[in-house]
């Protein structure tokens, strides 16, 4: 292979990387792209022209807040998809975003956000019509509006403020947030965001939101907690009166297969042991949640939970004694 063909391959890979960056975020400055690609600003301008020649509507805005952005074209840019394939892909991704395959939901939402960036308006109505005709059965996740998910996904990607009405103790309140990540549990969708009115990180159930909108005001990203663990800990313990910790004599993977992720956090603690963190408003309830796993365990916190173990054990022994030996006709 000669030097020229190697150079062409490097240019192609760089242009594809540039396209991926433009699809990931709403606006990039020239210096930001040059830094990410490891090239000069002049090379960035040349690569942008290559994308335009391929049909991608890359716009360059001047002034404060300006930069390169991927616009919406009159025709679908070259994704090797015709209209029918694009519609089918979008509807399949919407279904995947509510599916039960581990890891597929968030990946489907990310891919759908990229496709939404370039999908022509004439195809959008067809996608909405078809997705509205698709339903699922079984357990699965609490249904949410696909348009709300898309609004929040775009706000996370573009780093713009979002607003929505959300239930609270005194009724419903308008919340202003800097959205960071959408997190899917085995039961629900959550948004991890920085609450501007409470000046702290919060997680919100998407199915409880109404009047969801995204603003054009961009924010500078803050140092954020790790999204999935933060949301899981909040769902399983922080919102309850009691937060209980157990040392369970079984491997973490074994216990994770027995208890829903929305019910407890399971952390490995060496060979054959794990820590289970769960919350409840009733100590007996959280205790029985661990008892039914069928493994030996120790109570770590809170101290009063250890005392409830004695009370519950005595109650069960009394129930067994009252039952007595089975009669002949009961055996």
JSON list of N, CA, C and O in Angstrom, two decimals, residues 193-235:
[
{"chain": "A", "resi": 193, "resn": "UNK", "atom": "N", "xyz": [-30.23, 15.40, 37.08]},
{"chain": "A", "resi": 193, "resn": "UNK", "atom": "CA", "xyz": [-30.07, 16.80, 36.68]},
{"chain": "A", "resi": 193, "resn": "UNK", "atom": "C", "xyz": [-29.67, 17.64, 37.89]},
{"chain": "A", "resi": 193, "resn": "UNK", "atom": "O", "xyz": [-29.90, 17.25, 39.05]},
{"chain": "A", "resi": 194, "resn": "UNK", "atom": "N", "xyz": [-29.09, 18.80, 37.61]},
{"chain": "A", "resi": 194, "resn": "UNK", "atom": "CA", "xyz": [-28.77, 19.76, 38.67]},
{"chain": "A", "resi": 194, "resn": "UNK", "atom": "C", "xyz": [-29.96, 20.70, 38.82]},
{"chain": "A", "resi": 194, "resn": "UNK", "atom": "O", "xyz": [-30.32, 21.42, 37.88]},
{"chain": "A", "resi": 195, "resn": "UNK", "atom": "N", "xyz": [-30.60, 20.66, 40.00]},
{"chain": "A", "resi": 195, "resn": "UNK", "atom": "CA", "xyz": [-31.77, 21.48, 40.27]},
{"chain": "A", "resi": 195, "resn": "UNK", "atom": "C", "xyz": [-31.30, 22.90, 40.59]},
{"chain": "A", "resi": 195, "resn": "UNK", "atom": "O", "xyz": [-30.65, 23.14, 41.61]},
{"chain": "A", "resi": 196, "resn": "UNK", "atom": "N", "xyz": [-31.65, 23.85, 39.73]},
{"chain": "A", "resi": 196, "resn": "UNK", "atom": "CA", "xyz": [-31.16, 25.22, 39.88]},
{"chain": "A", "resi": 196, "resn": "UNK", "atom": "C", "xyz": [-31.78, 25.93, 41.08]},
{"chain": "A", "resi": 196, "resn": "UNK", "atom": "O", "xyz": [-31.16, 26.80, 41.69]},
{"chain": "A", "resi": 197, "resn": "UNK", "atom": "N", "xyz": [-33.00, 25.58, 41.44]},
{"chain": "A", "resi": 197, "resn": "UNK", "atom": "CA", "xyz": [-33.65, 26.23, 42.58]},
{"chain": "A", "resi": 197, "resn": "UNK", "atom": "C", "xyz": [-33.17, 25.66, 43.91]},
{"chain": "A", "resi": 197, "resn": "UNK", "atom": "O", "xyz": [-33.11, 26.38, 44.91]},
{"chain": "A", "resi": 198, "resn": "UNK", "atom": "N", "xyz": [-32.82, 24.39, 43.94]},
{"chain": "A", "resi": 198, "resn": "UNK", "atom": "CA", "xyz": [-32.35, 23.76, 45.18]},
{"chain": "A", "resi": 198, "resn": "UNK", "atom": "C", "xyz": [-30.83, 23.67, 45.25]},
{"chain": "A", "resi": 198, "resn": "UNK", "atom": "O", "xyz": [-30.27, 23.20, 46.25]},
{"chain": "A", "resi": 199, "resn": "UNK", "atom": "N", "xyz": [-30.17, 24.08, 44.17]},
{"chain": "A", "resi": 199, "resn": "UNK", "atom": "CA", "xyz": [-28.71, 24.14, 44.13]},
{"chain": "A", "resi": 199, "resn": "UNK", "atom": "C", "xyz": [-28.07, 22.81, 44.51]},
{"chain": "A", "resi": 199, "resn": "UNK", "atom": "O", "xyz": [-27.13, 22.74, 45.31]},
{"chain": "A", "resi": 200, "resn": "UNK", "atom": "N", "xyz": [-28.59, 21.74, 43.92]},
{"chain": "A", "resi": 200, "resn": "UNK", "atom": "CA", "xyz": [-28.06, 20.41, 44.23]},
{"chain": "A", "resi": 200, "resn": "UNK", "atom": "C", "xyz": [-28.49, 19.43, 43.14]},
{"chain": "A", "resi": 200, "resn": "UNK", "atom": "O", "xyz": [-29.40, 19.71, 42.37]},
{"chain": "A", "resi": 201, "resn": "UNK", "atom": "N", "xyz": [-27.83, 18.28, 43.12]},
{"chain": "A", "resi": 201, "resn": "UNK", "atom": "CA", "xyz": [-28.19, 17.23, 42.17]},
{"chain": "A", "resi": 201, "resn": "UNK", "atom": "C", "xyz": [-29.45, 16.51, 42.64]},
{"chain": "A", "resi": 201, "resn": "UNK", "atom": "O", "xyz": [-29.62, 16.25, 43.83]},
{"chain": "A", "resi": 202, "resn": "UNK", "atom": "N", "xyz": [-30.32, 16.20, 41.70]},
{"chain": "A", "resi": 202, "resn": "UNK", "atom": "CA", "xyz": [-31.56, 15.49, 41.99]},
{"chain": "A", "resi": 202, "resn": "UNK", "atom": "C", "xyz": [-31.85, 14.50, 40.87]},
{"chain": "A", "resi": 202, "resn": "UNK", "atom": "O", "xyz": [-31.41, 14.67, 39.73]},
{"chain": "A", "resi": 203, "resn": "UNK", "atom": "N", "xyz": [-32.59, 13.45, 41.20]},
{"chain": "A", "resi": 203, "resn": "UNK", "atom": "CA", "xyz": [-33.10, 12.53, 40.18]},
{"chain": "A", "resi": 203, "resn": "UNK", "atom": "C", "xyz": [-34.60, 12.66, 40.14]},
{"chain": "A", "resi": 203, "resn": "UNK", "atom": "O", "xyz": [-35.26, 12.79, 41.18]},
{"chain": "A", "resi": 204, "resn": "UNK", "atom": "N", "xyz": [-35.17, 12.62, 38.92]},
{"chain": "A", "resi": 204, "resn": "UNK", "atom": "CA", "xyz": [-36.61, 12.82, 38.71]},
{"chain": "A", "resi": 204, "resn": "UNK", "atom": "C", "xyz": [-37.16, 11.66, 37.89]},
{"chain": "A", "resi": 204, "resn": "UNK", "atom": "O", "xyz": [-36.54, 11.23, 36.91]},
{"chain": "A", "resi": 205, "resn": "UNK", "atom": "N", "xyz": [-38.34, 11.18, 38.27]},
{"chain": "A", "resi": 205, "resn": "UNK", "atom": "CA", "xyz": [-39.02, 10.16, 37.48]},
{"chain": "A", "resi": 205, "resn": "UNK", "atom": "C", "xyz": [-39.63, 10.82, 36.24]},
{"chain": "A", "resi": 205, "resn": "UNK", "atom": "O", "xyz": [-40.41, 11.77, 36.35]},
{"chain": "A", "resi": 206, "resn": "UNK", "atom": "N", "xyz": [-39.30, 10.30, 35.07]},
{"chain": "A", "resi": 206, "resn": "UNK", "atom": "CA", "xyz": [-39.79, 10.90, 33.83]},
{"chain": "A", "resi": 206, "resn": "UNK", "atom": "C", "xyz": [-41.30, 10.75, 33.70]},
{"chain": "A", "resi": 206, "resn": "UNK", "atom": "O", "xyz": [-41.98, 11.65, 33.19]},
{"chain": "A", "resi": 207, "resn": "UNK", "atom": "N", "xyz": [-41.87, 9.63, 34.19]},
{"chain": "A", "resi": 207, "resn": "UNK", "atom": "CA", "xyz": [-43.31, 9.44, 34.06]},
{"chain": "A", "resi": 207, "resn": "UNK", "atom": "C", "xyz": [-44.12, 10.39, 34.93]},
{"chain": "A", "resi": 207, "resn": "UNK", "atom": "O", "xyz": [-45.33, 10.51, 34.75]},
{"chain": "A", "resi": 208, "resn": "UNK", "atom": "N", "xyz": [-43.48, 11.09, 35.88]},
{"chain": "A", "resi": 208, "resn": "UNK", "atom": "CA", "xyz": [-44.18, 12.06, 36.72]},
{"chain": "A", "resi": 208, "resn": "UNK", "atom": "C", "xyz": [-44.08, 13.48, 36.17]},
{"chain": "A", "resi": 208, "resn": "UNK", "atom": "O", "xyz": [-44.69, 14.39, 36.73]},
{"chain": "A", "resi": 209, "resn": "UNK", "atom": "N", "xyz": [-43.32, 13.69, 35.12]},
{"chain": "A", "resi": 209, "resn": "UNK", "atom": "CA", "xyz": [-43.13, 15.03, 34.57]},
{"chain": "A", "resi": 209, "resn": "UNK", "atom": "C", "xyz": [-44.30, 15.41, 33.67]},
{"chain": "A", "resi": 209, "resn": "UNK", "atom": "O", "xyz": [-44.92, 14.55, 33.02]},
{"chain": "A", "resi": 210, "resn": "UNK", "atom": "N", "xyz": [-44.57, 16.70, 33.59]},
{"chain": "A", "resi": 210, "resn": "UNK", "atom": "CA", "xyz": [-45.53, 17.24, 32.62]},
{"chain": "A", "resi": 210, "resn": "UNK", "atom": "C", "xyz": [-45.02, 18.60, 32.17]},
{"chain": "A", "resi": 210, "resn": "UNK", "atom": "O", "xyz": [-44.22, 19.24, 32.86]},
{"chain": "A", "resi": 211, "resn": "UNK", "atom": "N", "xyz": [-45.48, 19.03, 31.01]},
{"chain": "A", "resi": 211, "resn": "UNK", "atom": "CA", "xyz": [-45.05, 20.33, 30.50]},
{"chain": "A", "resi": 211, "resn": "UNK", "atom": "C", "xyz": [-43.55, 20.41, 30.28]},
{"chain": "A", "resi": 211, "resn": "UNK", "atom": "O", "xyz": [-42.94, 21.45, 30.56]},
{"chain": "A", "resi": 212, "resn": "UNK", "atom": "N", "xyz": [-42.96, 19.34, 29.77]},
{"chain": "A", "resi": 212, "resn": "UNK", "atom": "CA", "xyz": [-41.50, 19.30, 29.59]},
{"chain": "A", "resi": 212, "resn": "UNK", "atom": "C", "xyz": [-41.09, 20.18, 28.42]},
{"chain": "A", "resi": 212, "resn": "UNK", "atom": "O", "xyz": [-41.67, 20.09, 27.32]},
{"chain": "A", "resi": 213, "resn": "UNK", "atom": "N", "xyz": [-40.09, 21.01, 28.63]},
{"chain": "A", "resi": 213, "resn": "UNK", "atom": "CA", "xyz": [-39.59, 21.87, 27.56]},
{"chain": "A", "resi": 213, "resn": "UNK", "atom": "C", "xyz": [-38.09, 22.08, 27.76]},
{"chain": "A", "resi": 213, "resn": "UNK", "atom": "O", "xyz": [-37.58, 22.00, 28.87]},
{"chain": "A", "resi": 214, "resn": "UNK", "atom": "N", "xyz": [-37.41, 22.33, 26.65]},
{"chain": "A", "resi": 214, "resn": "UNK", "atom": "CA", "xyz": [-35.98, 22.63, 26.68]},
{"chain": "A", "resi": 214, "resn": "UNK", "atom": "C", "xyz": [-35.77, 24.07, 26.24]},
{"chain": "A", "resi": 214, "resn": "UNK", "atom": "O", "xyz": [-36.41, 24.54, 25.30]},
{"chain": "A", "resi": 215, "resn": "UNK", "atom": "N", "xyz": [-34.89, 24.79, 26.91]},
{"chain": "A", "resi": 215, "resn": "UNK", "atom": "CA", "xyz": [-34.61, 26.17, 26.58]},
{"chain": "A", "resi": 215, "resn": "UNK", "atom": "C", "xyz": [-33.39, 26.24, 25.67]},
{"chain": "A", "resi": 215, "resn": "UNK", "atom": "O", "xyz": [-32.71, 25.24, 25.44]},
{"chain": "A", "resi": 216, "resn": "UNK", "atom": "N", "xyz": [-33.11, 27.44, 25.17]},
{"chain": "A", "resi": 216, "resn": "UNK", "atom": "CA", "xyz": [-31.93, 27.62, 24.31]},
{"chain": "A", "resi": 216, "resn": "UNK", "atom": "C", "xyz": [-30.72, 28.05, 25.13]},
{"chain": "A", "resi": 216, "resn": "UNK", "atom": "O", "xyz": [-29.63, 28.17, 24.59]},
{"chain": "A", "resi": 217, "resn": "UNK", "atom": "N", "xyz": [-30.93, 28.29, 26.42]},
{"chain": "A", "resi": 217, "resn": "UNK", "atom": "CA", "xyz": [-29.85, 28.76, 27.28]},
{"chain": "A", "resi": 217, "resn": "UNK", "atom": "C", "xyz": [-28.91, 27.61, 27.60]},
{"chain": "A", "resi": 217, "resn": "UNK", "atom": "O", "xyz": [-29.27, 26.65, 28.25]},
{"chain": "A", "resi": 218, "resn": "UNK", "atom": "N", "xyz": [-27.66, 27.72, 27.13]},
{"chain": "A", "resi": 218, "resn": "UNK", "atom": "CA", "xyz": [-26.67, 26.67, 27.38]},
{"chain": "A", "resi": 218, "resn": "UNK", "atom": "C", "xyz": [-25.98, 26.89, 28.73]},
{"chain": "A", "resi": 218, "resn": "UNK", "atom": "O", "xyz": [-25.85, 28.01, 29.20]},
{"chain": "A", "resi": 219, "resn": "UNK", "atom": "N", "xyz": [-25.56, 25.79, 29.34]},
{"chain": "A", "resi": 219, "resn": "UNK", "atom": "CA", "xyz": [-24.88, 25.88, 30.63]},
{"chain": "A", "resi": 219, "resn": "UNK", "atom": "C", "xyz": [-23.51, 25.21, 30.55]},
{"chain": "A", "resi": 219, "resn": "UNK", "atom": "O", "xyz": [-23.26, 24.37, 29.68]},
{"chain": "A", "resi": 220, "resn": "UNK", "atom": "N", "xyz": [-22.64, 25.61, 31.45]},
{"chain": "A", "resi": 220, "resn": "UNK", "atom": "CA", "xyz": [-21.32, 24.98, 31.55]},
{"chain": "A", "resi": 220, "resn": "UNK", "atom": "C", "xyz": [-21.45, 23.73, 32.41]},
{"chain": "A", "resi": 220, "resn": "UNK", "atom": "O", "xyz": [-21.90, 23.82, 33.56]},
{"chain": "A", "resi": 221, "resn": "UNK", "atom": "N", "xyz": [-21.06, 22.56, 31.90]},
{"chain": "A", "resi": 221, "resn": "UNK", "atom": "CA", "xyz": [-21.23, 21.32, 32.66]},
{"chain": "A", "resi": 221, "resn": "UNK", "atom": "C", "xyz": [-20.51, 21.37, 34.02]},
{"chain": "A", "resi": 221, "resn": "UNK", "atom": "O", "xyz": [-19.40, 21.87, 34.13]},
{"chain": "A", "resi": 222, "resn": "UNK", "atom": "N", "xyz": [-21.19, 20.87, 35.05]},
{"chain": "A", "resi": 222, "resn": "UNK", "atom": "CA", "xyz": [-20.62, 20.78, 36.38]},
{"chain": "A", "resi": 222, "resn": "UNK", "atom": "C", "xyz": [-20.00, 19.41, 36.59]},
{"chain": "A", "resi": 222, "resn": "UNK", "atom": "O", "xyz": [-20.26, 18.48, 35.83]},
{"chain": "A", "resi": 223, "resn": "UNK", "atom": "N", "xyz": [-19.21, 19.28, 37.64]},
{"chain": "A", "resi": 223, "resn": "UNK", "atom": "CA", "xyz": [-18.71, 17.97, 38.03]},
{"chain": "A", "resi": 223, "resn": "UNK", "atom": "C", "xyz": [-19.88, 17.17, 38.56]},
{"chain": "A", "resi": 223, "resn": "UNK", "atom": "O", "xyz": [-20.50, 17.55, 39.57]},
{"chain": "A", "resi": 224, "resn": "UNK", "atom": "N", "xyz": [-20.21, 16.09, 37.90]},
{"chain": "A", "resi": 224, "resn": "UNK", "atom": "CA", "xyz": [-21.44, 15.35, 38.21]},
{"chain": "A", "resi": 224, "resn": "UNK", "atom": "C", "xyz": [-21.13, 14.02, 38.89]},
{"chain": "A", "resi": 224, "resn": "UNK", "atom": "O", "xyz": [-20.07, 13.43, 38.67]},
{"chain": "A", "resi": 225, "resn": "UNK", "atom": "N", "xyz": [-22.06, 13.53, 39.70]},
{"chain": "A", "resi": 225, "resn": "UNK", "atom": "CA", "xyz": [-21.91, 12.17, 40.25]},
{"chain": "A", "resi": 225, "resn": "UNK", "atom": "C", "xyz": [-22.09, 11.15, 39.14]},
{"chain": "A", "resi": 225, "resn": "UNK", "atom": "O", "xyz": [-22.61, 11.45, 38.07]},
{"chain": "A", "resi": 226, "resn": "UNK", "atom": "N", "xyz": [-21.63, 9.94, 39.38]},
{"chain": "A", "resi": 226, "resn": "UNK", "atom": "CA", "xyz": [-21.83, 8.86, 38.40]},
{"chain": "A", "resi": 226, "resn": "UNK", "atom": "C", "xyz": [-23.32, 8.56, 38.32]},
{"chain": "A", "resi": 226, "resn": "UNK", "atom": "O", "xyz": [-23.95, 8.22, 39.34]},
{"chain": "A", "resi": 227, "resn": "UNK", "atom": "N", "xyz": [-23.88, 8.71, 37.13]},
{"chain": "A", "resi": 227, "resn": "UNK", "atom": "CA", "xyz": [-25.33, 8.79, 36.99]},
{"chain": "A", "resi": 227, "resn": "UNK", "atom": "C", "xyz": [-26.08, 7.56, 37.51]},
{"chain": "A", "resi": 227, "resn": "UNK", "atom": "O", "xyz": [-26.95, 7.68, 38.38]},
{"chain": "A", "resi": 228, "resn": "UNK", "atom": "N", "xyz": [-25.78, 6.38, 36.95]},
{"chain": "A", "resi": 228, "resn": "UNK", "atom": "CA", "xyz": [-26.58, 5.20, 37.30]},
{"chain": "A", "resi": 228, "resn": "UNK", "atom": "C", "xyz": [-26.49, 4.85, 38.80]},
{"chain": "A", "resi": 228, "resn": "UNK", "atom": "O", "xyz": [-27.53, 4.64, 39.44]},
{"chain": "A", "resi": 229, "resn": "UNK", "atom": "N", "xyz": [-25.29, 4.80, 39.41]},
{"chain": "A", "resi": 229, "resn": "UNK", "atom": "CA", "xyz": [-25.24, 4.50, 40.85]},
{"chain": "A", "resi": 229, "resn": "UNK", "atom": "C", "xyz": [-25.95, 5.55, 41.71]},
{"chain": "A", "resi": 229, "resn": "UNK", "atom": "O", "xyz": [-26.60, 5.21, 42.70]},
{"chain": "A", "resi": 230, "resn": "UNK", "atom": "N", "xyz": [-25.84, 6.83, 41.32]},
{"chain": "A", "resi": 230, "resn": "UNK", "atom": "CA", "xyz": [-26.49, 7.88, 42.10]},
{"chain": "A", "resi": 230, "resn": "UNK", "atom": "C", "xyz": [-28.01, 7.70, 42.08]},
{"chain": "A", "resi": 230, "resn": "UNK", "atom": "O", "xyz": [-28.67, 7.78, 43.12]},
{"chain": "A", "resi": 231, "resn": "UNK", "atom": "N", "xyz": [-28.56, 7.47, 40.90]},
{"chain": "A", "resi": 231, "resn": "UNK", "atom": "CA", "xyz": [-30.01, 7.30, 40.78]},
{"chain": "A", "resi": 231, "resn": "UNK", "atom": "C", "xyz": [-30.45, 6.03, 41.51]},
{"chain": "A", "resi": 231, "resn": "UNK", "atom": "O", "xyz": [-31.45, 6.03, 42.23]},
{"chain": "A", "resi": 232, "resn": "UNK", "atom": "N", "xyz": [-29.70, 4.94, 41.35]},
{"chain": "A", "resi": 232, "resn": "UNK", "atom": "CA", "xyz": [-30.09, 3.70, 41.99]},
{"chain": "A", "resi": 232, "resn": "UNK", "atom": "C", "xyz": [-30.09, 3.83, 43.51]},
{"chain": "A", "resi": 232, "resn": "UNK", "atom": "O", "xyz": [-31.02, 3.37, 44.18]},
{"chain": "A", "resi": 233, "resn": "UNK", "atom": "N", "xyz": [-29.08, 4.49, 44.06]},
{"chain": "A", "resi": 233, "resn": "UNK", "atom": "CA", "xyz": [-29.03, 4.67, 45.51]},
{"chain": "A", "resi": 233, "resn": "UNK", "atom": "C", "xyz": [-30.19, 5.52, 46.00]},
{"chain": "A", "resi": 233, "resn": "UNK", "atom": "O", "xyz": [-30.78, 5.26, 47.05]},
{"chain": "A", "resi": 234, "resn": "UNK", "atom": "N", "xyz": [-30.54, 6.55, 45.21]},
{"chain": "A", "resi": 234, "resn": "UNK", "atom": "CA", "xyz": [-31.67, 7.38, 45.59]},
{"chain": "A", "resi": 234, "resn": "UNK", "atom": "C", "xyz": [-32.97, 6.62, 45.57]},
{"chain": "A", "resi": 234, "resn": "UNK", "atom": "O", "xyz": [-33.81, 6.74, 46.48]},
{"chain": "A", "resi": 235, "resn": "UNK", "atom": "N", "xyz": [-33.18, 5.80, 44.55]},
{"chain": "A", "resi": 235, "resn": "UNK", "atom": "CA", "xyz": [-34.43, 5.04, 44.39]},
{"chain": "A", "resi": 235, "resn": "UNK", "atom": "C", "xyz": [-34.56, 3.98, 45.47]},
{"chain": "A", "resi": 235, "resn": "UNK", "atom": "O", "xyz": [-35.65, 3.73, 45.99]}
]
